[in-house]
mmCIF file of C-alpha atoms and ligand atoms in Angstrom:
data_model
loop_
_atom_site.group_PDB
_atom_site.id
_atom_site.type_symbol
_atom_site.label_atom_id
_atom_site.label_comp_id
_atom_site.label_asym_id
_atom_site.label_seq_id
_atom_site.Cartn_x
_atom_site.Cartn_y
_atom_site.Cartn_z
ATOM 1 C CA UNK A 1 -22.481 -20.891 37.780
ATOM 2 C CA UNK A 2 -24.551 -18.849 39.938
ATOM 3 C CA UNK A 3 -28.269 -17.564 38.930
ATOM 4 C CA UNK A 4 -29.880 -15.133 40.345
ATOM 5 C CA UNK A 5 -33.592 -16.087 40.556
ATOM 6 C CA UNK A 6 -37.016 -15.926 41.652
ATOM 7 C CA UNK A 7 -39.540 -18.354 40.568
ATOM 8 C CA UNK A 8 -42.354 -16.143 40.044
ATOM 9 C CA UNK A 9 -40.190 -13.910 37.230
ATOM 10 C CA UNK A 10 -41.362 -14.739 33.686
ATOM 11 C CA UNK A 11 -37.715 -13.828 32.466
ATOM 12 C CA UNK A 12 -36.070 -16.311 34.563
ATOM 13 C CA UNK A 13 -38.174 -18.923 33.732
ATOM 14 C CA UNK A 14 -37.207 -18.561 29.852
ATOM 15 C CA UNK A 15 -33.601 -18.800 31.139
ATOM 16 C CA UNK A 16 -34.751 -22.340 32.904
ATOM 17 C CA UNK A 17 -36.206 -23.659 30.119
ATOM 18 C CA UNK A 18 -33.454 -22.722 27.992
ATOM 19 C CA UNK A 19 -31.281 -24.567 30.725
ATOM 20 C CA UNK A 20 -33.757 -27.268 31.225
ATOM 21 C CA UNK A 21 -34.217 -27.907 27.181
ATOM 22 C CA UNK A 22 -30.168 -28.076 26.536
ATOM 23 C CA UNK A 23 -29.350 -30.134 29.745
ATOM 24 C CA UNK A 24 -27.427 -27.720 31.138
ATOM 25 C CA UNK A 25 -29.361 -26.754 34.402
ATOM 26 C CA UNK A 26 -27.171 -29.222 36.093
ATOM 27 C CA UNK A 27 -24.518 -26.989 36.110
ATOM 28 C CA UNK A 28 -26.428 -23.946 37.540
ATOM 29 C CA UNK A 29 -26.456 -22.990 41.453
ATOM 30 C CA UNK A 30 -29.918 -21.247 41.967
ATOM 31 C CA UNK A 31 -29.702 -18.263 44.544
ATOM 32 C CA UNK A 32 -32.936 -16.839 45.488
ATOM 33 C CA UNK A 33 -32.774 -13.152 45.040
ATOM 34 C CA UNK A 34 -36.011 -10.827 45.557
ATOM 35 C CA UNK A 35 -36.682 -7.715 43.918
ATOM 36 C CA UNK A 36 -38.817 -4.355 43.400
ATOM 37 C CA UNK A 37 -38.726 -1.720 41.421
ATOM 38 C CA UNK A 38 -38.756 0.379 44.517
ATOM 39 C CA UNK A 39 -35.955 -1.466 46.349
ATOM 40 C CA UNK A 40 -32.998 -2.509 45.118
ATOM 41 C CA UNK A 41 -31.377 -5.635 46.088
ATOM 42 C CA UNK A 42 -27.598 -4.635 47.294
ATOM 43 C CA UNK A 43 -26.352 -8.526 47.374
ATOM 44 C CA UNK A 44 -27.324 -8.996 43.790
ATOM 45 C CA UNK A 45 -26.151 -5.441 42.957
ATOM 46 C CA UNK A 46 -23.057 -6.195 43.172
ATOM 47 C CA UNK A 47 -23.185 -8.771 40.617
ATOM 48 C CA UNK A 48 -26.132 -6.711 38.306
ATOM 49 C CA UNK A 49 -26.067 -2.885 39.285
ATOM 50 C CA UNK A 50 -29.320 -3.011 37.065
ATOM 51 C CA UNK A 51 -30.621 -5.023 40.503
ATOM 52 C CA UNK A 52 -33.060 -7.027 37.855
ATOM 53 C CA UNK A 53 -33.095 -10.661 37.401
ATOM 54 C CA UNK A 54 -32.136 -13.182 35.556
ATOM 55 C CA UNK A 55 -28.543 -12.766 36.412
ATOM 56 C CA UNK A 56 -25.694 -15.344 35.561
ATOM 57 C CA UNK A 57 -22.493 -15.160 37.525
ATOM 58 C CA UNK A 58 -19.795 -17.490 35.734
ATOM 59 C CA UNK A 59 -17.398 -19.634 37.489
ATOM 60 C CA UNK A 60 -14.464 -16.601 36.762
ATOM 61 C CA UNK A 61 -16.458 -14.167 38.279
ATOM 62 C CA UNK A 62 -18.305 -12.205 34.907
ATOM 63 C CA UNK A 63 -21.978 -11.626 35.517
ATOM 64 C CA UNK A 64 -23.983 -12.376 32.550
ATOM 65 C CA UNK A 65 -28.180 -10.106 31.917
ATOM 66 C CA UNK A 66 -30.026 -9.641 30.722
ATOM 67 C CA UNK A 67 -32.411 -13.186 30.247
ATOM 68 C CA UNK A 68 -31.344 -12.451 25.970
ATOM 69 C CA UNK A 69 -27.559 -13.116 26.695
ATOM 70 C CA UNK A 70 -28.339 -15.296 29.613
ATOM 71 C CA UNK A 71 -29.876 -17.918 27.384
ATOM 72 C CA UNK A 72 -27.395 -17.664 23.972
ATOM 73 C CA UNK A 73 -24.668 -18.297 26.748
ATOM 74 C CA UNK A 74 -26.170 -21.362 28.173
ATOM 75 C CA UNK A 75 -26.403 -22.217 24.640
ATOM 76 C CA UNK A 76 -22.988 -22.448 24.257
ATOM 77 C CA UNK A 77 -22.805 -25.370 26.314
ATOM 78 C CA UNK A 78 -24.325 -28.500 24.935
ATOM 79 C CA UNK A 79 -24.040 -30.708 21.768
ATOM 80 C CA UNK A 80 -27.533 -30.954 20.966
ATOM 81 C CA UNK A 81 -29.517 -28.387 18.266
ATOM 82 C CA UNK A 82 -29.256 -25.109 19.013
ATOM 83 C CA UNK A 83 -32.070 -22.864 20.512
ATOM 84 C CA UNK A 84 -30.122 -20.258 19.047
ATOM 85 C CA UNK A 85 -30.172 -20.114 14.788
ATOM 86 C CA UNK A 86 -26.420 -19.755 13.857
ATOM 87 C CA UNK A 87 -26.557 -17.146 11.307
ATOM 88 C CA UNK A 88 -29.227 -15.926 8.251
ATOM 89 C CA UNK A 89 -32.659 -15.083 8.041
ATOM 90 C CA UNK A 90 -33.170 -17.959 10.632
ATOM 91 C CA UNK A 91 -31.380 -16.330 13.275
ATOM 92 C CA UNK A 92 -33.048 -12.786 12.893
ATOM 93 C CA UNK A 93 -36.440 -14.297 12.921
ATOM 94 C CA UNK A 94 -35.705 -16.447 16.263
ATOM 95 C CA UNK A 95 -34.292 -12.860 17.551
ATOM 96 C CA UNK A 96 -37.159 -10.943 16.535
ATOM 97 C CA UNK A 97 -39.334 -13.410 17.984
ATOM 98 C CA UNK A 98 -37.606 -13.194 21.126
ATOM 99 C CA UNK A 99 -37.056 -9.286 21.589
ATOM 100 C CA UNK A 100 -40.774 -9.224 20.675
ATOM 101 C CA UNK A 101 -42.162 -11.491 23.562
ATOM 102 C CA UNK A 102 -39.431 -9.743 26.237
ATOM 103 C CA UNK A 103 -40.716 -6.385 25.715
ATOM 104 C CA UNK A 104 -44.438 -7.232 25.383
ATOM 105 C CA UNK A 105 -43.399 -8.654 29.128
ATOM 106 C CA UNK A 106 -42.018 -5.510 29.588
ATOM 107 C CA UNK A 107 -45.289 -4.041 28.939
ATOM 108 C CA UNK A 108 -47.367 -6.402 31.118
ATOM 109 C CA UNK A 109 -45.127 -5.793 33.913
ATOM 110 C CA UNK A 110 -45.400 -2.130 34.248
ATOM 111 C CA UNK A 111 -49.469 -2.523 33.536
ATOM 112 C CA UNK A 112 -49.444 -5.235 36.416
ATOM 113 C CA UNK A 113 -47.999 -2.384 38.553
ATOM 114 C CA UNK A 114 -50.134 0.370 37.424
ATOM 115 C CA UNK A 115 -53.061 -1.760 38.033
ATOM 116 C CA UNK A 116 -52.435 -2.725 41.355
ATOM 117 C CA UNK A 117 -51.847 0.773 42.398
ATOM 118 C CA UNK A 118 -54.755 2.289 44.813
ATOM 119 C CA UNK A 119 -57.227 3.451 42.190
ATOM 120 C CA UNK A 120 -56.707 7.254 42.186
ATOM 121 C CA UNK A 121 -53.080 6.985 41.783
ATOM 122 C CA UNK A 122 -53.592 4.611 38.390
ATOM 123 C CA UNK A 123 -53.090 6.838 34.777
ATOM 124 C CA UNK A 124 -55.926 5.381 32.492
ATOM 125 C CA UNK A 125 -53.909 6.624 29.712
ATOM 126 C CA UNK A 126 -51.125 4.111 30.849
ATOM 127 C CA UNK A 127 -54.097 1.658 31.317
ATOM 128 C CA UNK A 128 -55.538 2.140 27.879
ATOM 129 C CA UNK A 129 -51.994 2.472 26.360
ATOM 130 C CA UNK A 130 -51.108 -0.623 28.103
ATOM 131 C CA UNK A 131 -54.136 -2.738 27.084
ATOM 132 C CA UNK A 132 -54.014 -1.213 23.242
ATOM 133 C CA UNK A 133 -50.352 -2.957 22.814
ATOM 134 C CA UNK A 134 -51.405 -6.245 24.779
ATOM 135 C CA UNK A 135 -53.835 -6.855 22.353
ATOM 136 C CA UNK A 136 -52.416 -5.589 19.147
ATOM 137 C CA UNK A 137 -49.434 -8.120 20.444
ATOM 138 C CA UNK A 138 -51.502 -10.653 20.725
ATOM 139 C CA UNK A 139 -53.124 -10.258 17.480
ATOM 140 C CA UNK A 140 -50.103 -10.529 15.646
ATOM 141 C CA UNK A 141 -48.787 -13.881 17.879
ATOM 142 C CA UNK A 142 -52.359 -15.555 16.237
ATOM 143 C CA UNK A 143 -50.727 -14.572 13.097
ATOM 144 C CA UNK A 144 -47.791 -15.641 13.920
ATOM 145 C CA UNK A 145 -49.006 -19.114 15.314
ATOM 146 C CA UNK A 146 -48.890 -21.318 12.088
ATOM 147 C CA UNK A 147 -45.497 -20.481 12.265
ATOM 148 C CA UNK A 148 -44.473 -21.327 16.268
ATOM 149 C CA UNK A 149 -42.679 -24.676 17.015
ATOM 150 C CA UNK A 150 -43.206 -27.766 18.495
ATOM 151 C CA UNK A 151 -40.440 -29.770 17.498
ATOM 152 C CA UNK A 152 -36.754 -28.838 16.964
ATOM 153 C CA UNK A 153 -37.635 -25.615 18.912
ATOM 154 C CA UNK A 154 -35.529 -22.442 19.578
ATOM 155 C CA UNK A 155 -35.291 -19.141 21.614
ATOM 156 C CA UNK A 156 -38.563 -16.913 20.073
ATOM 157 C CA UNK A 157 -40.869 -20.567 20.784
ATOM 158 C CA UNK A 158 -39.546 -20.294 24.606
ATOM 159 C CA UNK A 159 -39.881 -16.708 24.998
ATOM 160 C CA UNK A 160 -43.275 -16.232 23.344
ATOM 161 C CA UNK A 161 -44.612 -19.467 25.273
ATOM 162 C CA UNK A 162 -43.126 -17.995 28.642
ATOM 163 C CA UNK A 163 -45.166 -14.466 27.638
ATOM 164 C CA UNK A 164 -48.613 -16.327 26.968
ATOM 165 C CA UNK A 165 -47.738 -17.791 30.795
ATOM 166 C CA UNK A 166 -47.036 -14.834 32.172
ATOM 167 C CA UNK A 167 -50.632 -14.151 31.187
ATOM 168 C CA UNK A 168 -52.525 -16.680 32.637
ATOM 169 C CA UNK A 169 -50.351 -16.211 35.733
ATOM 170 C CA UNK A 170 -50.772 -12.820 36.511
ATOM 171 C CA UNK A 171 -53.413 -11.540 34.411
ATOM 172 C CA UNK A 172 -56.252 -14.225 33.367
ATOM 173 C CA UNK A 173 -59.288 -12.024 33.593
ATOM 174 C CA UNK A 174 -57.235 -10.762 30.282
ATOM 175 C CA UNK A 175 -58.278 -14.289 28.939
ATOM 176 C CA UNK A 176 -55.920 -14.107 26.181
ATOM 177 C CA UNK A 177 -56.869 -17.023 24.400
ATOM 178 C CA UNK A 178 -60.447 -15.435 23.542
ATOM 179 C CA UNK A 179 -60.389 -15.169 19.537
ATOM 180 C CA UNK A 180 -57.010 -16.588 19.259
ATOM 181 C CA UNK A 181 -57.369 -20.027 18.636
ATOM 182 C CA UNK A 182 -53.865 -21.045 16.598
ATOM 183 C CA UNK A 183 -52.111 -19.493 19.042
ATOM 184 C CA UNK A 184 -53.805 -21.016 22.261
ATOM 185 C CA UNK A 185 -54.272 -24.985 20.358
ATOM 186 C CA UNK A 186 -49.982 -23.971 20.075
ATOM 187 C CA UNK A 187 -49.595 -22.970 23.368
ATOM 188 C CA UNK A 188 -51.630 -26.113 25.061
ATOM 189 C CA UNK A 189 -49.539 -27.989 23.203
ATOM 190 C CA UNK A 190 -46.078 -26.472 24.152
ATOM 191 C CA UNK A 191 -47.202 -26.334 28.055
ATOM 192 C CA UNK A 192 -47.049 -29.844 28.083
ATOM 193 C CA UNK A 193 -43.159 -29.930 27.665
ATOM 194 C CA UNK A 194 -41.175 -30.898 30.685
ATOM 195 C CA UNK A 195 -39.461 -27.959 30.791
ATOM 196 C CA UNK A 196 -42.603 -25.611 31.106
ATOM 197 C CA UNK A 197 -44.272 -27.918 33.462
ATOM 198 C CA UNK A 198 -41.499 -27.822 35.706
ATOM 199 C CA UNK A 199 -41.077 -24.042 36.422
ATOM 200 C CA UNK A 200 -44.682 -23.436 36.553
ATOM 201 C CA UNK A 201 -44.176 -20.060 38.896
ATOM 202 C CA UNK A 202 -44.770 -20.444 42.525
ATOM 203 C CA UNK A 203 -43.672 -20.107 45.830
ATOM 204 C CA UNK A 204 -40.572 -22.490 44.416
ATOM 205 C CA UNK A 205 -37.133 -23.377 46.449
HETATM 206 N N1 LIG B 1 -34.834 -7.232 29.921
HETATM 207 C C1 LIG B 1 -34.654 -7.915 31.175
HETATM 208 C C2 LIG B 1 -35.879 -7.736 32.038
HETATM 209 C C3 LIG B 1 -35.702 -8.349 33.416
HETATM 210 C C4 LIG B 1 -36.751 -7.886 34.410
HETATM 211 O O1 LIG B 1 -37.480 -6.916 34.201
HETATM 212 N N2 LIG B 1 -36.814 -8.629 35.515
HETATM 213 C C5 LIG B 1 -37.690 -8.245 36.599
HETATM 214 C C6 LIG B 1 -38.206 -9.492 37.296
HETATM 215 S S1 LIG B 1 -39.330 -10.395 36.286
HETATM 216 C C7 LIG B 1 -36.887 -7.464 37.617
HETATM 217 O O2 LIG B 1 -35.776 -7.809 37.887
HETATM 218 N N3 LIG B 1 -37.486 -6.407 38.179
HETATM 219 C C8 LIG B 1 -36.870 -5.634 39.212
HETATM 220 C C9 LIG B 1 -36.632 -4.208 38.829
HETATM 221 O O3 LIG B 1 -37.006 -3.806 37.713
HETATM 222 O O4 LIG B 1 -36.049 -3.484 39.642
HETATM 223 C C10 LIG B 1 -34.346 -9.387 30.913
HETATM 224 O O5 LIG B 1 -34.687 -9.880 29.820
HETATM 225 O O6 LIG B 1 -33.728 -10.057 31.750
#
């Protein structure tokens, strides 16, 4: 299987530690594939039209995105526990958990781009509007913390620990952790899995 990847994208490192945490990264053929918002990539294109990565290209040709479907495929493919609650409450809360942490890195995304625009071009109604949901966010992860995995863990642990990293990555004057301190004692923890360590973002392969 071929994935489309960059190792500075906070969505295809949930899709790697998905892989990494159900052994099944063995099986995946990494091709580095840069992108913009402003300029679409034609070679992955023509696997993703969206032009956005993570992108999964199985062995008969079907290209799997976004990083939601990318990671309940891969786990499909191992014999261990799930990441991926089978059916009930459990599975709707491990969803919900998941869909929330994607689109808060949604969010941080587009205010990482409207910050680093020259500074008459920036909308300080996007700013505040951006800054307003990161924190309410936030506020309800420390909630949310008693609640996160460390053991037996699945999809919304990997997605909301991936968000909190995106954080410190790209935004730690934002110093997250700052009157959350369930949620950051959680997150020190969960850092120190193999999986996280090794796809810390960088310049990578
Ligand atoms: N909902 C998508 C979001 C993916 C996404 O936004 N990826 C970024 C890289 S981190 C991207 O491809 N951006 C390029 C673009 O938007 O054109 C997912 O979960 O995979």
């Amino acid at each position: 299987m071929k994935l489309h990847y960059s190792p500075r994208s906070p969505f295809v490192r949930k899709v790697m530690v998905c892989a990494l945490e159900t052994g099944v990264a063995p099986q995946l053929t990494r091709v580095r594939s840069p992108v913009a918002m402003d300029t679409p990539n034609l070679a992955l294109m023509r696997d993703n039209p969206l032009s956005k990565l993570p992108t999964l290209v199985l062995d008969d040709g079907l290209a799997l995105f976004d990083s939601s479907v990318i990671c309940e495929y891969l786990d499909t493919l191992h014999d261990g526990k799930r990441l991926f609650p089978a059916e009930g409450r459990e599975r709707f809360v491990a969803l919900q958990q998941q869909a929330f942490a994607d689109g808060l890195l949604d969010i941080l995304l587009l205010w990482r781009q409207e910050r680093n625009k020259p500074e008459v071009q920036r909308r300080a109604q996007w700013l505040d509007g951006f800054a307003a949901k990161s924190a309410a966010s936030l506020d309800a992860l420390e909630k949310l913390a008693p609640n996160l995995r460390l053991d037996s863990i699945q999809i919304g642990d990997i997605a909301i620990a991936c968000v909190l990293a995106y954080y410190d990555f790209r935004l730690p004057d934002l110093q997250w952790r700052e009157g959350r301190p369930a949620l950051a004692a959680w997150h020190a923890q969960f850092a120190e899995r193999d999986s996280m360590r090794s796809t810390e973002p960088g310049d990578g392969e």
